CSV table of C-alpha atoms and ligand atoms in Angstrom, one decimal:
chain,number,residue,atom,x,y,z
A,1,MET,CA,-8.5,7.9,34.9
A,2,GLY,CA,-7.6,7.2,31.2
A,3,VAL,CA,-6.7,9.7,28.6
A,4,GLN,CA,-9.4,11.4,26.5
A,5,ALA,CA,-9.0,12.1,22.8
A,6,VAL,CA,-11.1,13.9,20.2
A,7,ILE,CA,-10.4,12.8,16.6
A,8,LEU,CA,-11.4,15.3,14.0
A,9,VAL,CA,-13.0,13.4,11.1
A,10,GLY,CA,-15.5,15.9,9.8
A,11,GLY,CA,-13.8,17.3,6.7
A,12,GLN,CA,-14.9,16.8,3.1
A,13,GLY,CA,-11.5,15.4,2.0
A,14,THR,CA,-11.8,17.3,-1.3
A,15,ARG,CA,-8.1,16.6,-2.3
A,16,LEU,CA,-8.8,12.9,-2.3
A,17,ARG,CA,-11.9,12.9,-4.5
A,18,PRO,CA,-13.3,10.8,-6.0
A,19,LEU,CA,-12.1,8.3,-3.3
A,20,THR,CA,-13.7,10.4,-0.6
A,21,GLU,CA,-17.1,10.5,-2.4
A,22,THR,CA,-17.9,7.1,-0.9
A,23,ARG,CA,-16.3,7.5,2.5
A,24,PRO,CA,-14.8,10.2,4.8
A,25,LYS,CA,-11.1,10.6,4.5
A,26,PRO,CA,-10.3,9.0,7.8
A,27,MET,CA,-12.0,5.8,6.5
A,28,MET,CA,-9.6,5.6,3.6
A,29,PRO,CA,-8.2,2.1,3.7
A,30,LEU,CA,-4.6,1.4,4.6
A,31,PHE,CA,-3.9,-2.3,4.3
A,32,ASP,CA,-7.5,-3.2,4.5
A,33,ARG,CA,-8.2,-1.2,7.6
A,34,PRO,CA,-9.5,2.4,7.8
A,35,MET,CA,-6.6,4.7,8.5
A,36,VAL,CA,-8.2,5.9,11.7
A,37,ALA,CA,-8.2,2.3,13.0
A,38,HIS,CA,-4.4,2.5,12.9
A,39,GLN,CA,-4.7,5.8,14.9
A,40,LEU,CA,-6.9,4.1,17.5
A,41,ASP,CA,-4.3,1.3,17.9
A,42,HIS,CA,-1.7,4.1,18.5
A,43,LEU,CA,-3.9,5.9,21.0
A,44,ALA,CA,-4.6,2.7,22.9
A,45,ARG,CA,-0.9,2.1,23.4
A,46,TYR,CA,-0.6,5.4,25.3
A,47,GLY,CA,-3.5,4.8,27.7
A,48,VAL,CA,-6.3,6.5,25.8
A,49,THR,CA,-9.5,5.0,27.0
A,50,GLU,CA,-12.1,7.4,25.6
A,51,VAL,CA,-12.4,8.8,22.1
A,52,VAL,CA,-15.0,11.1,20.6
A,53,PHE,CA,-15.1,11.2,16.8
A,54,SER,CA,-15.9,14.7,15.8
A,55,CYS,CA,-17.9,14.0,12.6
A,56,GLY,CA,-19.4,16.1,9.8
A,57,TYR,CA,-19.2,14.6,6.4
A,58,ARG,CA,-20.6,11.0,6.1
A,59,PRO,CA,-20.5,10.0,9.8
A,60,ASP,CA,-22.4,6.8,9.3
A,61,ALA,CA,-19.4,5.0,7.8
A,62,LEU,CA,-17.4,5.5,11.0
A,63,GLU,CA,-20.1,4.4,13.3
A,64,ALA,CA,-20.8,1.3,11.3
A,65,TYR,CA,-17.1,0.3,11.5
A,66,PHE,CA,-16.2,1.3,15.1
A,67,GLY,CA,-19.5,0.9,17.0
A,68,ASP,CA,-18.8,1.5,20.7
A,69,GLY,CA,-15.1,0.8,20.2
A,70,ALA,CA,-15.2,-2.5,22.1
A,71,GLY,CA,-12.8,-4.1,19.5
A,72,PHE,CA,-10.1,-1.5,20.4
A,73,ALA,CA,-10.6,-1.5,24.2
A,74,ILE,CA,-11.5,2.2,23.8
A,75,ARG,CA,-14.9,3.7,24.5
A,76,VAL,CA,-15.9,5.4,21.3
A,77,ARG,CA,-18.6,8.1,20.9
A,78,TYR,CA,-19.7,10.2,17.9
A,79,VAL,CA,-20.7,13.9,17.8
A,80,THR,CA,-21.7,15.4,14.6
A,81,ASP,CA,-21.3,19.2,14.0
A,82,PRO,CA,-24.8,20.8,13.4
A,83,ILE,CA,-23.1,23.2,11.0
A,84,PRO,CA,-19.5,23.2,9.8
A,85,LEU,CA,-17.8,24.4,13.0
A,86,GLY,CA,-14.1,24.4,11.9
A,87,THR,CA,-11.6,22.5,13.9
A,88,ALA,CA,-11.9,24.5,17.2
A,89,GLY,CA,-15.7,24.7,17.1
A,90,ALA,CA,-15.8,21.0,16.5
A,91,VAL,CA,-13.6,20.3,19.6
A,92,ALA,CA,-15.8,22.5,21.8
A,93,ASN,CA,-18.9,20.7,20.5
A,94,ALA,CA,-17.4,17.2,21.1
A,95,VAL,CA,-15.8,17.6,24.6
A,96,PRO,CA,-19.1,17.6,26.6
A,97,ALA,CA,-19.4,14.0,25.5
A,98,PHE,CA,-16.6,13.0,27.9
A,99,ALA,CA,-17.6,11.9,31.3
A,100,HIS,CA,-14.7,13.6,33.2
A,101,PRO,CA,-13.0,16.9,33.0
A,102,GLY,CA,-9.3,17.1,32.2
A,103,ASP,CA,-6.9,17.8,29.3
A,104,VAL,CA,-7.9,16.5,25.9
A,105,LEU,CA,-5.8,15.1,23.2
A,106,VAL,CA,-6.9,16.4,19.8
A,107,LEU,CA,-5.9,14.6,16.6
A,108,ASN,CA,-6.5,15.3,12.9
A,109,GLY,CA,-8.0,12.1,11.5
A,110,ASP,CA,-5.7,12.1,8.4
A,111,ILE,CA,-2.3,11.8,10.1
A,112,LEU,CA,-0.2,8.7,10.2
A,113,THR,CA,2.5,8.9,12.9
A,114,ASP,CA,4.3,7.0,15.6
A,115,LEU,CA,4.6,10.2,17.8
A,116,ASP,CA,5.4,9.4,21.4
A,117,LEU,CA,2.2,10.6,23.0
A,118,GLY,CA,3.5,9.8,26.5
A,119,ALA,CA,6.4,12.2,26.0
A,120,LEU,CA,4.0,14.9,24.6
A,121,MET,CA,1.8,14.6,27.7
A,122,ALA,CA,4.9,14.8,30.0
A,123,ALA,CA,6.2,17.9,28.2
A,124,HIS,CA,2.8,19.5,28.5
A,125,ARG,CA,2.8,18.9,32.3
A,126,VAL,CA,6.4,20.1,32.8
A,127,SER,CA,5.9,23.3,30.9
A,128,GLY,CA,2.6,24.1,32.5
A,129,ALA,CA,1.3,25.0,29.0
A,130,ALA,CA,-2.4,25.9,28.4
A,131,ALA,CA,-1.9,24.0,25.1
A,132,THR,CA,0.9,21.9,23.5
A,133,VAL,CA,1.2,21.3,19.8
A,134,ALA,CA,3.3,18.5,18.3
A,135,LEU,CA,5.7,19.7,15.6
A,136,THR,CA,7.4,18.0,12.8
A,137,PRO,CA,10.2,19.2,10.5
A,138,VAL,CA,9.5,19.6,6.8
A,139,GLN,CA,11.5,21.0,3.8
A,140,ASP,CA,8.6,23.1,2.5
A,141,PRO,CA,6.1,24.5,5.1
A,142,SER,CA,4.0,26.5,2.6
A,143,ALA,CA,1.0,24.1,2.8
A,144,TYR,CA,1.1,23.9,6.6
A,145,GLY,CA,1.1,25.9,9.8
A,146,LEU,CA,4.7,27.1,10.4
A,147,VAL,CA,5.6,27.4,14.1
A,148,ARG,CA,8.4,29.4,15.5
A,149,LEU,CA,9.6,28.6,19.0
A,150,ARG,CA,11.5,30.4,21.8
A,151,ASP,CA,14.3,28.6,23.5
A,152,ASP,CA,12.0,27.3,26.2
A,153,ARG,CA,9.7,25.9,23.4
A,154,ALA,CA,7.0,28.4,24.0
A,155,VAL,CA,5.4,29.3,20.6
A,156,ARG,CA,6.6,32.7,19.5
A,157,GLU,CA,4.7,32.8,16.2
A,158,PHE,CA,2.2,30.7,14.3
A,159,VAL,CA,2.0,31.4,10.5
A,160,GLU,CA,-0.7,29.4,8.8
A,161,LYS,CA,0.3,28.5,5.2
A,162,PRO,CA,3.3,30.9,5.0
A,163,SER,CA,4.1,32.7,1.7
A,164,PRO,CA,7.7,32.6,0.5
A,165,GLY,CA,8.2,36.2,1.8
A,166,GLU,CA,7.3,35.0,5.3
A,167,LEU,CA,10.1,32.4,5.4
A,168,ILE,CA,13.6,33.0,6.8
A,169,PRO,CA,16.1,31.0,4.8
A,170,GLY,CA,18.0,28.5,6.9
A,171,GLU,CA,15.6,28.4,9.8
A,172,PRO,CA,14.3,24.9,10.8
A,173,TYR,CA,10.8,24.6,9.4
A,174,LEU,CA,8.7,23.1,12.1
A,175,ILE,CA,5.0,22.7,11.3
A,176,ASN,CA,1.9,21.9,13.2
A,177,ALA,CA,1.7,18.1,13.1
A,178,GLY,CA,-2.1,17.9,13.8
A,179,THR,CA,-1.8,16.5,17.3
A,180,TYR,CA,-2.5,18.7,20.3
A,181,LEU,CA,-3.0,18.6,24.0
A,182,LEU,CA,-5.5,21.2,25.1
A,183,SER,CA,-6.4,22.2,28.7
A,184,ARG,CA,-10.0,22.5,29.6
A,185,GLU,CA,-9.4,26.2,30.1
A,186,VAL,CA,-8.5,26.6,26.4
A,187,ILE,CA,-11.4,24.5,25.3
A,188,GLU,CA,-13.8,26.5,27.4
A,189,SER,CA,-12.5,29.7,25.8
A,190,ILE,CA,-13.7,28.6,22.4
A,191,PRO,CA,-17.0,30.3,21.5
A,192,ALA,CA,-19.9,27.7,21.4
A,193,GLY,CA,-21.9,27.0,18.2
A,194,VAL,CA,-20.0,29.2,15.8
A,195,ALA,CA,-17.2,28.3,13.3
A,196,CYS,CA,-13.7,28.7,14.8
A,197,SER,CA,-10.3,27.3,13.8
A,198,ILE,CA,-7.7,26.0,16.1
A,199,GLU,CA,-4.9,26.8,13.7
A,200,ARG,CA,-6.1,30.3,12.7
A,201,GLU,CA,-7.8,31.6,15.8
A,202,VAL,CA,-7.2,29.7,19.0
A,203,PHE,CA,-3.4,29.0,18.7
A,204,PRO,CA,-2.4,32.5,17.7
A,205,ARG,CA,-4.5,33.9,20.7
A,206,VAL,CA,-3.0,31.4,23.2
A,207,ALA,CA,0.5,31.9,21.8
A,208,ALA,CA,0.1,35.7,22.2
A,209,GLY,CA,-0.7,35.1,25.9
A,210,GLY,CA,2.4,32.9,26.3
A,211,GLY,CA,0.5,29.7,27.0
A,212,LEU,CA,1.2,27.7,23.8
A,213,TYR,CA,4.1,25.3,23.7
A,214,GLY,CA,5.6,23.2,20.9
A,215,TYR,CA,6.7,19.6,21.1
A,216,PRO,CA,9.1,19.0,18.2
A,217,SER,CA,9.7,15.4,17.2
A,218,ASP,CA,11.6,13.6,14.5
A,219,CYS,CA,9.1,10.7,14.6
A,220,TYR,CA,7.5,9.3,11.5
A,221,TRP,CA,4.8,11.6,10.3
A,222,ARG,CA,2.7,11.8,7.2
A,223,ASP,CA,-0.5,13.6,6.3
A,224,ILE,CA,-2.4,11.3,3.9
A,225,GLY,CA,-4.7,14.1,2.5
A,226,THR,CA,-3.5,13.9,-1.2
A,227,PRO,CA,-3.3,10.9,-3.6
A,228,GLN,CA,0.5,11.3,-3.7
A,229,SER,CA,0.8,11.2,0.1
A,230,TYR,CA,-1.7,8.4,0.4
A,231,LEU,CA,0.4,6.3,-2.0
A,232,GLU,CA,3.6,7.3,-0.1
A,233,ALA,CA,2.0,6.2,3.2
A,234,HIS,CA,1.6,2.7,1.9
A,235,ARG,CA,5.2,2.7,0.7
A,236,ASP,CA,6.5,4.0,4.0
A,237,MET,CA,4.6,1.4,6.0
A,238,LEU,CA,5.8,-1.5,3.7
A,239,ASN,CA,9.3,0.0,4.2
A,240,GLY,CA,8.9,-0.5,8.0
A,241,ALA,CA,8.5,3.2,8.9
A,242,VAL,CA,5.8,2.3,11.4
A,243,PRO,CA,7.0,-1.0,12.9
A,244,THR,CA,3.9,-1.3,15.2
A,245,ALA,CA,1.7,-1.6,12.1
A,246,GLY,CA,3.2,-5.0,11.3
A,247,VAL,CA,2.8,-4.7,7.5
A,248,ALA,CA,6.5,-4.3,6.5
A,249,GLY,CA,7.4,-6.3,3.3
A,250,GLU,CA,8.1,-6.0,-0.4
A,251,VAL,CA,4.3,-6.0,-1.2
A,252,TYR,CA,1.0,-6.6,0.7
A,253,ILE,CA,-1.5,-9.1,-0.6
A,254,GLY,CA,-4.8,-8.8,1.3
A,255,PRO,CA,-6.9,-11.7,2.7
A,256,GLY,CA,-8.6,-13.6,-0.1
A,257,ALA,CA,-6.8,-11.7,-2.9
A,258,VAL,CA,-5.8,-13.9,-5.8
A,259,VAL,CA,-2.7,-13.3,-7.8
A,260,GLU,CA,-2.6,-15.6,-10.8
A,261,GLU,CA,0.6,-17.3,-11.8
A,262,GLY,CA,2.5,-15.0,-14.3
A,263,ALA,CA,1.2,-11.8,-12.7
A,264,ARG,CA,3.8,-9.4,-11.3
A,265,ILE,CA,3.2,-7.5,-8.1
A,266,ALA,CA,6.2,-5.4,-7.1
A,267,ASP,CA,7.7,-2.2,-5.6
A,268,ARG,CA,5.7,-1.9,-2.4
A,269,SER,CA,2.3,-2.5,-4.0
A,270,CYS,CA,-0.8,-3.1,-1.9
A,271,ILE,CA,-3.5,-5.5,-3.2
A,272,GLY,CA,-6.7,-5.0,-1.3
A,273,ALA,CA,-8.7,-7.9,0.2
A,274,GLY,CA,-10.6,-10.1,-2.3
A,275,SER,CA,-8.9,-8.5,-5.3
A,276,ALA,CA,-7.8,-10.6,-8.3
A,277,VAL,CA,-4.8,-9.9,-10.6
A,278,ALA,CA,-4.8,-12.0,-13.8
A,279,ALA,CA,-1.9,-13.7,-15.5
A,280,GLY,CA,0.4,-11.4,-17.4
A,281,ALA,CA,-0.8,-8.3,-15.5
A,282,SER,CA,1.7,-6.1,-13.7
A,283,VAL,CA,1.0,-4.0,-10.5
A,284,ILE,CA,4.0,-1.8,-9.6
A,285,GLY,CA,4.2,0.7,-6.8
A,286,THR,CA,0.4,0.9,-6.7
A,287,VAL,CA,-2.4,0.7,-4.2
A,288,LEU,CA,-5.4,-1.4,-5.4
A,289,GLY,CA,-8.5,-1.2,-3.2
A,290,ALA,CA,-10.5,-4.2,-2.1
A,291,ARG,CA,-12.4,-6.4,-4.5
A,292,THR,CA,-10.7,-4.9,-7.6
A,293,ARG,CA,-10.1,-7.0,-10.7
A,294,VAL,CA,-7.1,-6.5,-13.0
A,295,GLY,CA,-7.5,-8.2,-16.3
A,296,PRO,CA,-4.8,-10.2,-18.2
A,297,ASN,CA,-1.8,-8.2,-19.4
A,298,ALA,CA,-3.0,-5.0,-17.8
A,299,TYR,CA,-0.1,-2.7,-16.6
A,300,ILE,CA,-0.6,-0.4,-13.6
A,301,GLU,CA,2.3,1.6,-12.2
A,302,GLY,CA,2.3,4.3,-9.4
A,303,CYS,CA,-1.5,4.6,-9.2
A,304,VAL,CA,-4.2,4.7,-6.6
A,305,VAL,CA,-7.2,2.5,-7.6
A,306,GLY,CA,-10.4,2.4,-5.5
A,307,GLU,CA,-12.5,-0.5,-4.4
A,308,GLY,CA,-14.5,-2.8,-6.7
A,309,VAL,CA,-12.8,-1.4,-9.8
A,310,GLU,CA,-12.5,-3.4,-13.0
A,311,VAL,CA,-9.4,-2.8,-15.0
A,312,GLY,CA,-9.8,-4.4,-18.4
A,313,ALA,CA,-7.3,-6.7,-20.2
A,314,GLY,CA,-4.3,-4.9,-21.7
A,315,ALA,CA,-5.2,-1.5,-20.0
A,316,ARG,CA,-2.2,0.7,-19.1
A,317,LEU,CA,-2.4,3.1,-16.2
A,318,VAL,CA,0.9,4.9,-15.4
A,319,GLY,CA,1.9,7.7,-13.0
A,320,LEU,CA,-0.5,8.6,-10.3
A,321,VAL,CA,-3.8,7.9,-12.1
A,322,VAL,CA,-6.5,8.0,-9.4
A,323,ILE,CA,-9.6,5.8,-10.1
A,324,GLY,CA,-12.8,6.0,-8.0
A,325,ASP,CA,-14.6,3.1,-6.5
A,326,ARG,CA,-16.5,0.7,-8.8
A,327,ALA,CA,-15.2,2.3,-12.0
A,328,ARG,CA,-14.6,0.2,-15.0
A,329,VAL,CA,-11.5,0.8,-17.1
A,330,VAL,CA,-12.2,-0.6,-20.5
A,331,PRO,CA,-9.7,-3.1,-22.1
A,332,ASP,CA,-6.6,-1.6,-23.8
A,333,LEU,CA,-7.3,1.9,-22.5
A,334,HIS,CA,-4.1,3.8,-21.9
A,335,ILE,CA,-4.0,6.6,-19.3
A,336,VAL,CA,-0.9,8.6,-18.2
A,337,GLY,CA,-1.2,10.5,-15.0
A,338,PRO,CA,-1.1,12.4,-12.9
A,339,THR,CA,-4.9,12.6,-13.4
A,340,ILE,CA,-8.1,11.9,-11.5
A,341,ILE,CA,-10.5,9.9,-13.5
A,342,ASP,CA,-14.1,11.1,-13.6
A,343,VAL,CA,-15.8,8.0,-12.3
A,344,GLY,CA,-19.0,8.5,-14.3
A,345,GLU,CA,-17.2,9.0,-17.5
A,346,ILE,CA,-15.1,6.0,-17.3
A,347,ARG,CA,-18.0,3.8,-16.3
A,348,THR,CA,-19.9,4.8,-19.5
A,349,ALA,CA,-16.8,4.6,-21.6
A,350,ALA,CA,-17.2,0.9,-22.0
A,351,GLY,CA,-16.5,0.1,-25.6
A,352,ASP,CA,-15.2,3.5,-26.8
A,353,GLY,CA,-12.1,3.8,-24.6
A,354,ASN,CA,-12.6,7.4,-23.6
A,355,ALA,CA,-11.2,8.6,-20.3
A,356,LYS,CA,-11.5,12.1,-18.9
A,357,GLY,CA,-9.1,13.6,-16.5
A,358,HIS,CA,-9.3,16.9,-14.6
B,1,GTP,P1,-9.5,18.7,2.1
B,1,GTP,O1,-10.8,19.1,1.7
B,1,GTP,O2,-8.8,17.8,1.1
B,1,GTP,O3,-8.6,19.9,2.5
B,1,GTP,O4,-9.6,17.8,3.5
B,1,GTP,P2,-10.3,18.1,4.9
B,1,GTP,O5,-11.7,18.6,4.6
B,1,GTP,O6,-10.3,16.8,5.6
B,1,GTP,O7,-9.5,19.2,5.6
B,1,GTP,P3,-8.1,19.1,6.4
B,1,GTP,O8,-7.2,18.1,5.8
B,1,GTP,O9,-7.7,20.5,6.6
B,1,GTP,O10,-8.7,18.6,7.8
B,1,GTP,C1,-7.8,18.1,8.8
B,1,GTP,C2,-8.6,17.2,9.7
B,1,GTP,O11,-9.7,17.9,10.4
B,1,GTP,C3,-9.3,16.1,9.0
B,1,GTP,O12,-9.2,14.9,9.7
B,1,GTP,C4,-10.7,16.6,8.8
B,1,GTP,O13,-11.6,15.5,8.8
B,1,GTP,C5,-10.9,17.4,10.1
B,1,GTP,N1,-11.8,18.6,9.9
B,1,GTP,C6,-11.6,19.6,9.1
B,1,GTP,N2,-12.6,20.5,9.2
B,1,GTP,C7,-13.4,20.0,10.2
B,1,GTP,C8,-14.7,20.5,10.7
B,1,GTP,O14,-15.2,21.6,10.4
B,1,GTP,N3,-15.3,19.7,11.6
B,1,GTP,C9,-14.7,18.5,12.0
B,1,GTP,N4,-15.4,17.8,12.9
B,1,GTP,N5,-13.6,18.0,11.5
B,1,GTP,C10,-12.9,18.8,10.6
């Protein structure tokens, strides 16, 4: 029997707005494929044959792209939360869609990693854990769930988003890496139909009973939930951090994209499929979505530009300017980030060059 996995894809992705106004975060493109497609490739390599997408916000986009999963040799199904159920409620709601009982892998849909899932599953079996959580080391755990282990790797303590006073200087900061193996016993202990969080409710309870184990790993790991980390994920992959992705190189130019002679694409930029960069334009350390047009002599550095955007001639965007899908940046407009462009404002700004950040 193959391995079963639930991928949590129901969040609103507020930190990536306005890019997540047109798609759920796991459908954010990474080299012209939704990031969750890279996750399915990873799961397939470790014998996962059944995936349930636990949906909430904008589920249609996922179903339209993945269908029944035939293209990935994985059987894919979709379960949509009737109300926001939190991460644990969503898992409990999704699991009855599997045909067979057994442990379930659970993944956040916004993590890019080459975690050895085979080793995680083996560690889970050896320890006899009720649940095993993958852990990754970070410098600053304040935005994550800090996990403290005993010598046998049983979880001693789970501190969600620790404040500075809760940190012990010099300790290794291991955080919840958003990949878990849950036994049916743990899943069945989640109350049905009400909001419940894996991180805040289930894990502290299972840890208190001695059944939660950690699986620390130095593998590549990145949460792509913010514009900065989304940009960094592209850089990492071009740098070869995820060799299986097959996209390593100085830059990525998508299928059908046209870079005119005299345009400069550099520093791990990604030019989405069907885009066009005109002569004299520079795109440096930037992610351009599909079907975006960059006019002559425009200069874009360190930015995240959505799909179908038009950047006018001579416009200058520098330093983590995030631009939503189908926006139009008027010619000669200069914007210095970090800023998120209000899509409506910049669309109507044609002619007067006003841009509004927030
Ligand atoms: P932000 O609003 O930017 O924090 O993003 P988010 O809503 O996606 O939240 P977060 O990054 O904490 O979520 C981690 C993963 O769990 C993401 O893949 C979400 O899609 C998913 N997720 C979060 N909450 C829920 C939920 O209530 N139901 C389901 N099905 N998935 C969820």
